XYZ file of N, CA and C in Angstrom:
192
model
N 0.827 -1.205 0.000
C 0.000 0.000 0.000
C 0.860 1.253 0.000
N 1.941 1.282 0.766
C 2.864 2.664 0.844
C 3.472 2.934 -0.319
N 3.775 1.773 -1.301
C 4.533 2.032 -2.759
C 3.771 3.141 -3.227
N 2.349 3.099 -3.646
C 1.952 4.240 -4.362
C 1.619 5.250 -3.777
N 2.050 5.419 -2.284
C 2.059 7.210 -1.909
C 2.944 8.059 -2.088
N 2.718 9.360 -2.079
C 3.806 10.194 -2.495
C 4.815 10.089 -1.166
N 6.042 11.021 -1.717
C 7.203 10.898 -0.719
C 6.572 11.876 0.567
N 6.113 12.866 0.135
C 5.832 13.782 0.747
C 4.531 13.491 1.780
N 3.700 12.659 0.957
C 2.687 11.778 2.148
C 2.848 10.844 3.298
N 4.464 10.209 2.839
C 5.399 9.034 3.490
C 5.986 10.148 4.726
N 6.415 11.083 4.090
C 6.890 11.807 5.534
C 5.854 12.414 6.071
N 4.722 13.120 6.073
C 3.853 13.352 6.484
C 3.033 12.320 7.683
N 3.161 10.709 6.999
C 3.035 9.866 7.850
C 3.978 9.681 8.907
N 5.070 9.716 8.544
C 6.303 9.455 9.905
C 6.073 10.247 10.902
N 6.239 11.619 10.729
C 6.020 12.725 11.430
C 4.882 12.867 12.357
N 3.691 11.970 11.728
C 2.389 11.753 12.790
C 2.940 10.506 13.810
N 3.411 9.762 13.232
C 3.911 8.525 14.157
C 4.787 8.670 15.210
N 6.073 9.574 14.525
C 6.808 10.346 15.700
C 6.160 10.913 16.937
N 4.941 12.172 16.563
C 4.854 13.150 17.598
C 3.631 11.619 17.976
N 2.737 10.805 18.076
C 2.587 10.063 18.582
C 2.824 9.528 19.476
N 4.353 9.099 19.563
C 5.239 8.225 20.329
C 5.671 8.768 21.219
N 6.137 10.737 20.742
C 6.921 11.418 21.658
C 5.532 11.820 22.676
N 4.222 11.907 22.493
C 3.463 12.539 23.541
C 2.678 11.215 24.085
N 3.612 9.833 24.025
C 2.839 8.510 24.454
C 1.056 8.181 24.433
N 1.048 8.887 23.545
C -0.441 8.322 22.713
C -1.102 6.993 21.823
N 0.048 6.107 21.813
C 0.176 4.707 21.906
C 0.397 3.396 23.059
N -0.572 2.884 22.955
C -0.649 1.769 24.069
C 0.651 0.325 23.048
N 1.142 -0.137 23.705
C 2.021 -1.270 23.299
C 1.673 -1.519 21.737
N 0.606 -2.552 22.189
C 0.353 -3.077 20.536
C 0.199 -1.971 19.267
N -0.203 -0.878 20.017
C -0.644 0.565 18.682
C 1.082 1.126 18.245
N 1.904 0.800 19.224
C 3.533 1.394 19.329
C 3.698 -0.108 18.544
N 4.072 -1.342 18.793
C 4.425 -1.876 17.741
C 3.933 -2.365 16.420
N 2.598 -2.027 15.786
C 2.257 -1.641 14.447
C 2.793 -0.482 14.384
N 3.045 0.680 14.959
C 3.125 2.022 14.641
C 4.700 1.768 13.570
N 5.642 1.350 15.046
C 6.937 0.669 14.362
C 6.917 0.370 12.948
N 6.646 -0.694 13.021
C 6.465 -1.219 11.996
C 6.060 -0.609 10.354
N 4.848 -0.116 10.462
C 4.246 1.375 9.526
C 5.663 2.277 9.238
N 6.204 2.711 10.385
C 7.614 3.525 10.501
C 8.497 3.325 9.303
N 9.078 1.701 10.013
C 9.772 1.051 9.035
C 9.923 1.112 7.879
N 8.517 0.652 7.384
C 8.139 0.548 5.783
C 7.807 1.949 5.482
N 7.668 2.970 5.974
C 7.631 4.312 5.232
C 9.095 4.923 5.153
N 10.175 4.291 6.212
C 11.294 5.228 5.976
C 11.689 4.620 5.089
N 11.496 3.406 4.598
C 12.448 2.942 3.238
C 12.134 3.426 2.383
N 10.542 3.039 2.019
C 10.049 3.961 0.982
C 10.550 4.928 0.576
N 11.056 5.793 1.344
C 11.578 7.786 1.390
C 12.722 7.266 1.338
N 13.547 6.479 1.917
C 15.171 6.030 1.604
C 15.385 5.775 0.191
N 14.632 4.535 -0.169
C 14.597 4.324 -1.543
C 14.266 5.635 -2.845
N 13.312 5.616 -2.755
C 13.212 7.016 -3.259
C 14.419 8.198 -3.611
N 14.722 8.690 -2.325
C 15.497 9.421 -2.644
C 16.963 9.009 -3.265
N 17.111 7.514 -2.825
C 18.102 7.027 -3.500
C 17.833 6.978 -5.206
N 16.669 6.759 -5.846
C 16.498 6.638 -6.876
C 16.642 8.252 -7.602
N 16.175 9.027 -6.646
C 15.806 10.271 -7.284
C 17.531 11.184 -7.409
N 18.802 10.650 -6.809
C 20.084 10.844 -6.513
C 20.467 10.558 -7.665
N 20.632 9.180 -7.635
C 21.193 8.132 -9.111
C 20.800 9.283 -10.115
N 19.259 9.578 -10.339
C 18.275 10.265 -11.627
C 19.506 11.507 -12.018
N 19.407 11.835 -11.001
C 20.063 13.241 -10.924
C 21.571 13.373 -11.497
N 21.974 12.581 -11.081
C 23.599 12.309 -11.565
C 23.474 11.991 -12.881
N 22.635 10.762 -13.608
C 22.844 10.453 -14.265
C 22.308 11.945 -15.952
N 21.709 12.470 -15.038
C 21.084 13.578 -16.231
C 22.105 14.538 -16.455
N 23.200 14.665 -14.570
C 24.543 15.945 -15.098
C 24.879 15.087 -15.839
N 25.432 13.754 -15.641
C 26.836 13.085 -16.882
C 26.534 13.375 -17.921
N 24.925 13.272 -18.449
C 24.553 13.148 -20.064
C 24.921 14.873 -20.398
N 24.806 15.946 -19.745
C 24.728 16.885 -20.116
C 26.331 17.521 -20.145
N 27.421 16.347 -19.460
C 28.950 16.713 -20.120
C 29.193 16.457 -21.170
């Protein structure tokens, strides 16, 4: 399900999960799905930006 959200929705999600955690508004089991959700959104945004890096480089080389 997280593949087709934007990056910007992926951090939007973290950021709710964070201040979540930091004002203990999760009981155990809601903190480890939360985790978890975490997980799979920071890669998402890891990946991503790794792809969007590579993109980038590869468009200066073509333009030497």
């Amino acid at each position: 399900m997280e593949e087709k959200i934007k990056y910007e929705e992926a951090v939007r999600q973290l950021e709710e999960i964070v201040r979540k955690m930091e004002s203990n508004e999760l009981d155990i089991d809601q903190l480890s799905e939360q985790l978890k959700t975490a997980k799979r959104l920071f890669k998402l945004c890891k990946d991503r930006l790794t792809m969007t890096d590579e993109e980038i480089k590869k468009i200066l080389e073509d333009d030497k």
